[in-house]
C-alpha atoms as one frame of an Amber mdcrd trajectory, in Angstrom:
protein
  -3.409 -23.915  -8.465  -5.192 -22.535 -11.478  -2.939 -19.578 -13.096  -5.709
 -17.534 -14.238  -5.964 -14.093 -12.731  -8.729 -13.047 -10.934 -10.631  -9.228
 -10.223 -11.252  -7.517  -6.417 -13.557  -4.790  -6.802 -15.098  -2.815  -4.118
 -17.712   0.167  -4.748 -19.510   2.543  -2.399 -22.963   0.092  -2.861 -22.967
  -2.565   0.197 -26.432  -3.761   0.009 -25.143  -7.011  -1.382 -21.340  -7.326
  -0.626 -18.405  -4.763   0.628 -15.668  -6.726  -1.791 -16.185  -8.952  -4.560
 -14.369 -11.274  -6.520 -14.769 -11.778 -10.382 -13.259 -14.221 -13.063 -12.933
 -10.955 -15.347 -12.591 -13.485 -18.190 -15.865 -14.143 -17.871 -17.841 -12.156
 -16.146 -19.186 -14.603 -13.292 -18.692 -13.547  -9.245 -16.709 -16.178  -7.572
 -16.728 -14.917  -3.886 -17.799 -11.997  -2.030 -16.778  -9.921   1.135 -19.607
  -8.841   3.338 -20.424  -6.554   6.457 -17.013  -4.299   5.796 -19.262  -1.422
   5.525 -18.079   1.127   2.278 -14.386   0.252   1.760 -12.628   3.422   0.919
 -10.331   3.668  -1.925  -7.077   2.869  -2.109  -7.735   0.564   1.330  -8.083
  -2.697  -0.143  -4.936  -5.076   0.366  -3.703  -8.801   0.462  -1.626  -9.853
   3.525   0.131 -12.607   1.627  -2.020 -15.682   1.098  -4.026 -15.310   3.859
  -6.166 -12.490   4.565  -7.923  -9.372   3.019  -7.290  -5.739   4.644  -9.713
  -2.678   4.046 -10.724   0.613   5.990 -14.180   1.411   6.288 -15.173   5.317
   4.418 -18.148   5.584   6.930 -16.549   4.523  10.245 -13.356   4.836  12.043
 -12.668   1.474  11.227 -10.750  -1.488   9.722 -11.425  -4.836   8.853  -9.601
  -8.227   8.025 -10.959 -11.052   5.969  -9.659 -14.517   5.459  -9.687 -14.966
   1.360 -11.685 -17.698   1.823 -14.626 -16.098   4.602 -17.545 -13.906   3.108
 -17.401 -12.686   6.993 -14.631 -10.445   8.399 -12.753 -11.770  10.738 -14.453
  -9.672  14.397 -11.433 -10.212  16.881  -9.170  -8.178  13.981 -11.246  -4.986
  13.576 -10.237  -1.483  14.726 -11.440   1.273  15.813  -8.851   4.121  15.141
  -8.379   7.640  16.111  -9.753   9.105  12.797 -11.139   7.546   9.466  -7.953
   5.690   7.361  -7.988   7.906   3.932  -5.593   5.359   2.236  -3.846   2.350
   3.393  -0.952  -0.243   2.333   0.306  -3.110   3.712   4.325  -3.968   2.381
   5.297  -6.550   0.036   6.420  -9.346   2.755   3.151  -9.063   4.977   5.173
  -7.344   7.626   3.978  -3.831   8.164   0.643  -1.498   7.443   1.325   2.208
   6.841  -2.003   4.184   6.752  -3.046   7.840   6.630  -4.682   9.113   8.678
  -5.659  12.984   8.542  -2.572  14.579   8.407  -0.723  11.908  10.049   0.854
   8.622   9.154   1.063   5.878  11.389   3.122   2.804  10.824   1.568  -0.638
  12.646   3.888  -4.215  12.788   0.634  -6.731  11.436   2.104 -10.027  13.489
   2.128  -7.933  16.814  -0.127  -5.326  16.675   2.036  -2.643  18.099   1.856
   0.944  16.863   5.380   1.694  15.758   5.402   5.173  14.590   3.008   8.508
  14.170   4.500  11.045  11.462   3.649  14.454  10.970   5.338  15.890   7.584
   2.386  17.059   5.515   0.363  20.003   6.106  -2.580  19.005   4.096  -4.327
  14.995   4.253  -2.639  12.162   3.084  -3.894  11.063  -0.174  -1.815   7.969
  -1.041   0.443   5.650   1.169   2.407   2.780  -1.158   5.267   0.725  -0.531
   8.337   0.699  -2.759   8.275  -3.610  -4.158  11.166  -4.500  -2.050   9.756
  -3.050   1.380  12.735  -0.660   1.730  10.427   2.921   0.994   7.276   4.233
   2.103   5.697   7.051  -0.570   3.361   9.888   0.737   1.406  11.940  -1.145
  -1.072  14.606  -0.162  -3.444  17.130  -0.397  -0.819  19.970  -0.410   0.877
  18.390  -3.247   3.765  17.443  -1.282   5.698  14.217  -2.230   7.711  12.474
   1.063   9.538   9.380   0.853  10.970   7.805   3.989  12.954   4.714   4.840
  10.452   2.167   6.891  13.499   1.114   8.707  14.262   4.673  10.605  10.098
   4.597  11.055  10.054   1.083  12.656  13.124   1.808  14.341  13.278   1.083
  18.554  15.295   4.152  19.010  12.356   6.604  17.245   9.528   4.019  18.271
   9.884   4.630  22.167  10.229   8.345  21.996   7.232  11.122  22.444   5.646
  11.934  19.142   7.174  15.710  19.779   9.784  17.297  17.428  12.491  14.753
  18.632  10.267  11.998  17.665   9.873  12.705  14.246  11.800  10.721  11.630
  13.711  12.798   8.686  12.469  11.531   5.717  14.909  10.634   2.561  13.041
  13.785   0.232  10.260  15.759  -0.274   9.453  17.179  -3.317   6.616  20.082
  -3.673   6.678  20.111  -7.404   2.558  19.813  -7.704   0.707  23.243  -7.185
  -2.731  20.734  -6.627  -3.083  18.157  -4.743  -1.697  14.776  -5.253  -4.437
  12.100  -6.400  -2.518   9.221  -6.886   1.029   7.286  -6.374   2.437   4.834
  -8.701   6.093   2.588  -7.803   7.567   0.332  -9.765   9.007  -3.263  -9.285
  12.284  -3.010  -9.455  13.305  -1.942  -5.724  15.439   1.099  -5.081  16.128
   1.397  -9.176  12.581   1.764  -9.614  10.289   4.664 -10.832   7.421   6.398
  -8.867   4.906   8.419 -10.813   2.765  11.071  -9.278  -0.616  12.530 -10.859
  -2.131  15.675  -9.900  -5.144  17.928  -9.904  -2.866  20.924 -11.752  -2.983
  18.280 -14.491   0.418  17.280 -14.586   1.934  13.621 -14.063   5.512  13.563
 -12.567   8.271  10.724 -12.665  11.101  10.590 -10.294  13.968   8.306  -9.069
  12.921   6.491  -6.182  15.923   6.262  -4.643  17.295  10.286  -4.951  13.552
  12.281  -5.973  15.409  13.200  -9.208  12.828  14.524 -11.536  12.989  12.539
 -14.724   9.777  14.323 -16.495   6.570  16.061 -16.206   3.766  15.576 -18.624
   1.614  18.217 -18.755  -2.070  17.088 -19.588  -5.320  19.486 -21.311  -7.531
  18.208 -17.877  -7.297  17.342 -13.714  -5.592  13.617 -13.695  -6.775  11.361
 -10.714  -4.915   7.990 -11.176  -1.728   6.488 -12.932  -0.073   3.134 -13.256
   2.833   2.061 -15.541   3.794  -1.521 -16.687   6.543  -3.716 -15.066   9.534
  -2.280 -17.293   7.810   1.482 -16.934   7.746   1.227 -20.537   4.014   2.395
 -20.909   2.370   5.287 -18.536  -1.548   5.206 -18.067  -3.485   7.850 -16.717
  -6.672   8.196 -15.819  -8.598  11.507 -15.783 -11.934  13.640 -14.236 -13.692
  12.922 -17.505 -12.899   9.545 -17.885 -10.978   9.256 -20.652  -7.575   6.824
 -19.900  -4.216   8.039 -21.940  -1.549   6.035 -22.832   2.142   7.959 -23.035
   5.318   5.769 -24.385   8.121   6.006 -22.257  10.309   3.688 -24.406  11.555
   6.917 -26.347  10.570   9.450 -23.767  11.178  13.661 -24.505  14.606  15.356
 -24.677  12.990  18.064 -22.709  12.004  17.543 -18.726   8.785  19.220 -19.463
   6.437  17.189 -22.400   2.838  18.575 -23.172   0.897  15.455 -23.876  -1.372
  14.679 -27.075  -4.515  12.479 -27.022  -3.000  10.326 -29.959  -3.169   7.005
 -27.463  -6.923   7.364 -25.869  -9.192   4.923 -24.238 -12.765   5.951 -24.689
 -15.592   4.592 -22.630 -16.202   6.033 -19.179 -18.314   8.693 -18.370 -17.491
  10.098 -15.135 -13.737  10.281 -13.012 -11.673   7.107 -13.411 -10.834   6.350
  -9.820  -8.635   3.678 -10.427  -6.383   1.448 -13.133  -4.542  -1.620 -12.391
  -2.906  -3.927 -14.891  -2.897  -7.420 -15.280  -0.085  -9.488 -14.339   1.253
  -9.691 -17.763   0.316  -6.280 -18.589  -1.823  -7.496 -21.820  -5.076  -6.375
 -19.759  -5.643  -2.449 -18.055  -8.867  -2.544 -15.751 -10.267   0.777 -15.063
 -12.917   1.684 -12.252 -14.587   4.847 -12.426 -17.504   6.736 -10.706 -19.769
   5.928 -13.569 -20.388   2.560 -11.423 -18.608   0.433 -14.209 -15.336  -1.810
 -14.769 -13.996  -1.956 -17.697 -11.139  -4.813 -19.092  -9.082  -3.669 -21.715
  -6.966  -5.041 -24.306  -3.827  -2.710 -24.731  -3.554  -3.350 -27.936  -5.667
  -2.972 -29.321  -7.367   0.175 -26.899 -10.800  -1.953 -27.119 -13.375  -3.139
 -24.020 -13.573  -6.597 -23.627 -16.070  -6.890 -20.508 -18.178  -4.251 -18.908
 -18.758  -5.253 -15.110 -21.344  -2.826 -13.688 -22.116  -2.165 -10.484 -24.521
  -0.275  -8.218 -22.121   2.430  -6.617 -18.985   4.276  -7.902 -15.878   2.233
  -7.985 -13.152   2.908  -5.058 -10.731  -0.482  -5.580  -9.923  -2.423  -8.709
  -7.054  -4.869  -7.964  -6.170  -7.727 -10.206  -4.662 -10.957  -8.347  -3.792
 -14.748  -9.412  -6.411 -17.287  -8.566  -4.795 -19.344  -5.193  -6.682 -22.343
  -3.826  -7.213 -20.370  -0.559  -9.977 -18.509  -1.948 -11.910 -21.351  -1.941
  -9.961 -24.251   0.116 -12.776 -24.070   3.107 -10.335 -26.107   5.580  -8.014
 -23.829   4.464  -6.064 -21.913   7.696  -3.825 -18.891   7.587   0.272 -19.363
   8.052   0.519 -15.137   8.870  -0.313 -14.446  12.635  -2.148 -10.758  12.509
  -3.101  -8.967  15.559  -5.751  -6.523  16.303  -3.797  -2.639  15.640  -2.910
  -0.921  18.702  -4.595   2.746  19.233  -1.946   4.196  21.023   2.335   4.164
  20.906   3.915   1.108  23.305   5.287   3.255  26.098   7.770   0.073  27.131
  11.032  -1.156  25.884   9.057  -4.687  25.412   9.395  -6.670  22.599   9.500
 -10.512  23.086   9.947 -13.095  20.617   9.018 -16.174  21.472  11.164 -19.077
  21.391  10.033 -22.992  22.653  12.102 -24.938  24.864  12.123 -28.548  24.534
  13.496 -29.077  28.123  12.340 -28.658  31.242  13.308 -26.589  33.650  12.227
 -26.392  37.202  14.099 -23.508  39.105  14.374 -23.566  43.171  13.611 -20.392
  45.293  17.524 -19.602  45.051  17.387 -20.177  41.282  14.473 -18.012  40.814
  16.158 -15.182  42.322  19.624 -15.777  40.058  17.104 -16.161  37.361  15.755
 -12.765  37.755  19.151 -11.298  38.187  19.919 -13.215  34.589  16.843 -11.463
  32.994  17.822  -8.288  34.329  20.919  -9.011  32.664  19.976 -10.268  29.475
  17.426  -7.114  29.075  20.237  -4.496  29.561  22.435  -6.526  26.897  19.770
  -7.087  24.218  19.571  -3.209  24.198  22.542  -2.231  24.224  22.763  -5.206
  20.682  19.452  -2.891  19.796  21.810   0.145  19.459  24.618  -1.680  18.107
  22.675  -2.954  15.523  21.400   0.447  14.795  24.676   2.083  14.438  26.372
  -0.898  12.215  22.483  -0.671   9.996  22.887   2.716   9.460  26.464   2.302
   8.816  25.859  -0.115   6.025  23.302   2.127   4.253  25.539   5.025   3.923
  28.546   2.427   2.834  25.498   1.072  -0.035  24.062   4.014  -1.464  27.907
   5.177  -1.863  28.854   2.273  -4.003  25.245   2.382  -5.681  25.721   6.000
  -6.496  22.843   6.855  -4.577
């Protein structure tokens, strides 16, 4: 496998293609996604190896392409409810978490199944993300409202199978409500529960808090409306992008004695005209790429604050997402590992959930043995939930017992 990284781009121009593929090095397409309609931003993600998840800004509507298929794949597209504002799909592949209005709703990717609807926000979600290790989901919206919940109490059976009422909403971890303005975009870091999430907001301030508690580490106050951030792997350098399209760098490696830091624009990278929608960093954070509504993408050196390659396209830039070359983009006998179903539209009103096991054996039951094999089943479905609570109790159990000894 070639170790270069390579560029996803998406813009709101689908004449030609709805995602595309670049070798940012150079400058040359290697692949593009068609017939997804306009993908909205912050929709685009990877499901492992294997396929390529986006929501559609026009229609009600996602859609699933194999990384190496310019077509999407039909049997896997959904019509929702309500347009998806933002989407994410966790780390292993397992789960998608979308907003949708004011809700969020929580789908298991190999199944299908519709495993939670949440109501906490009063305003739309603007950004769904994933905490690295899978353990968090991170909501922010319109009414500048921060939640954080655990995925396993939203995945849960217990809160899966009850009405979406009062009783079936989940308690999240925190809120925070320290943005007056909506919140325009979500950072997390890599390193689990230790890491840092960054928020960016329309009151032009950027926020950074302990993912684990919501402790408020700082605010940076900016001189403009922010509407994207991303920090590098060790969070020691914070990038935001702003309405006029000018990208600041802040050092966190010596970061303010105070909580509350009004920000300078010593560290400024000059070049778009219009909103930077969205930043991303290369893999080993030498390389920021920027997408902004002046239809361009710009690669930049850190270092040295300088534009290496303009990539211009013919609509304003929703997703820029950087990724390492894999021989699956262009393997064309290539065939996905990850089993993905098409997303339910409504909660699973039964108790239901089979994995499949083979049996080498076989079996070949009488009349009498069909009826003492339906007493079995019987059987074996009041045990495995009564395990299902027991399970519960000792997982909840052992998260109280961890974040005691992690100081959580």
């Amino acid at each position: 496998m070639d170790t270069r990284e390579l560029l996803l781009t998406t813009c709101r121009h689908v004449q030609q293609w709805s995602a595309c593929l670049w070798d940012h090095s150079s400058g040359n397409i290697l692949h593009c996604y068609k017939n997804g309609g306009v993908v909205a931003p912050k929709t685009v993600n990877f499901v492992g190896n294997d396929y390529i998840v986006s929501a559609d800004d026009d229609k009600p509507m996602t859609h699933v392409w194999l990384l190496n298929s310019q077509e999407p794949v039909k049997k896997l597209s959904t019509i929702l409810p309500e347009s998806v504002t933002v989407m994410s799909v966790c780390p292993k592949g397992c789960y998608l978490a979308a907003g949708i209005g004011l809700k969020l709703y929580v789908w298991h990717l190999s199944s299908g199944k519709l495993f939670t609807i949440q109501r906490k926000n009063f305003q739309a979600i603007t950004c769904v993300k994933f905490s690295s290790d899978g353990v968090y989901v991170i909501i922010g919206g319109q009414d500048g409202l921060l939640v954080v919940y655990d995925l396993a109490s939203l995945v849960s059976f217990h809160n899966n199978y009850l009405s979406q009422s009062d009783i079936g909403q989940v308690e999240p971890l925190y809120t925070k409500h320290d943005h007056s303005l909506p919140i325009t975009d979500v950072h997390v870091g890599a390193f689990g529960h230790k890491s840092r999430v960054a928020t960016v907001s329309s009151d032009s301030t950027c926020k950074l808090y302990t993912l684990s508690t919501g402790t408020l580490l700082l605010s940076l106050v900016f001189d403009e409306p922010l509407s994207s951030v991303i920090f590098d792997g060790p969070c020691w350098n914070l990038f935001v992008g702003a309405h006029s399209g000018k990208i600041q760098q802040f050092s966190l490696r010596e970061p303010p004695r105070s909580s509350e830091h009004h920000v300078g624009g010593d560290l400024v990278f000059q070049g778009h005209q219009k909103r930077v929608s969205c930043l991303d960093l290369s893999l080993t954070s030498g390389v920021l790429v920027s997408g902004s509504d002046d239809n361009f993408v710009f690669i930049w050196e850190i270092a040295s604050r300088q534009i290496l390659r303009r990539l211009e396209h013919k609509g304003a830039i929703t997703n820029v997402k950087c990724v390492l070359n894999h021989d699956h983009f262009f393997n064309q006998n290539f065939k996905p590992k990850l089993v993905m179903k098409n997303l339910d539209r409504d909660l699973a009103q039964t108790e239901e959930f089979v994995v499949c096991g083979v049996h080498d054996d076989d079996v070949e039951l009488s009349d009498e043995g069909r009826s003492d094999g339906e007493d079995s089943c019987n059987g074996v479905n009041a045990e495995n939930a009564r395990l299902r609570a027991v399970n519960k109790q000792l997982y909840d159990v052992a998260v109280q017992l961890s974040r005691k000894c992690h100081s959580f």
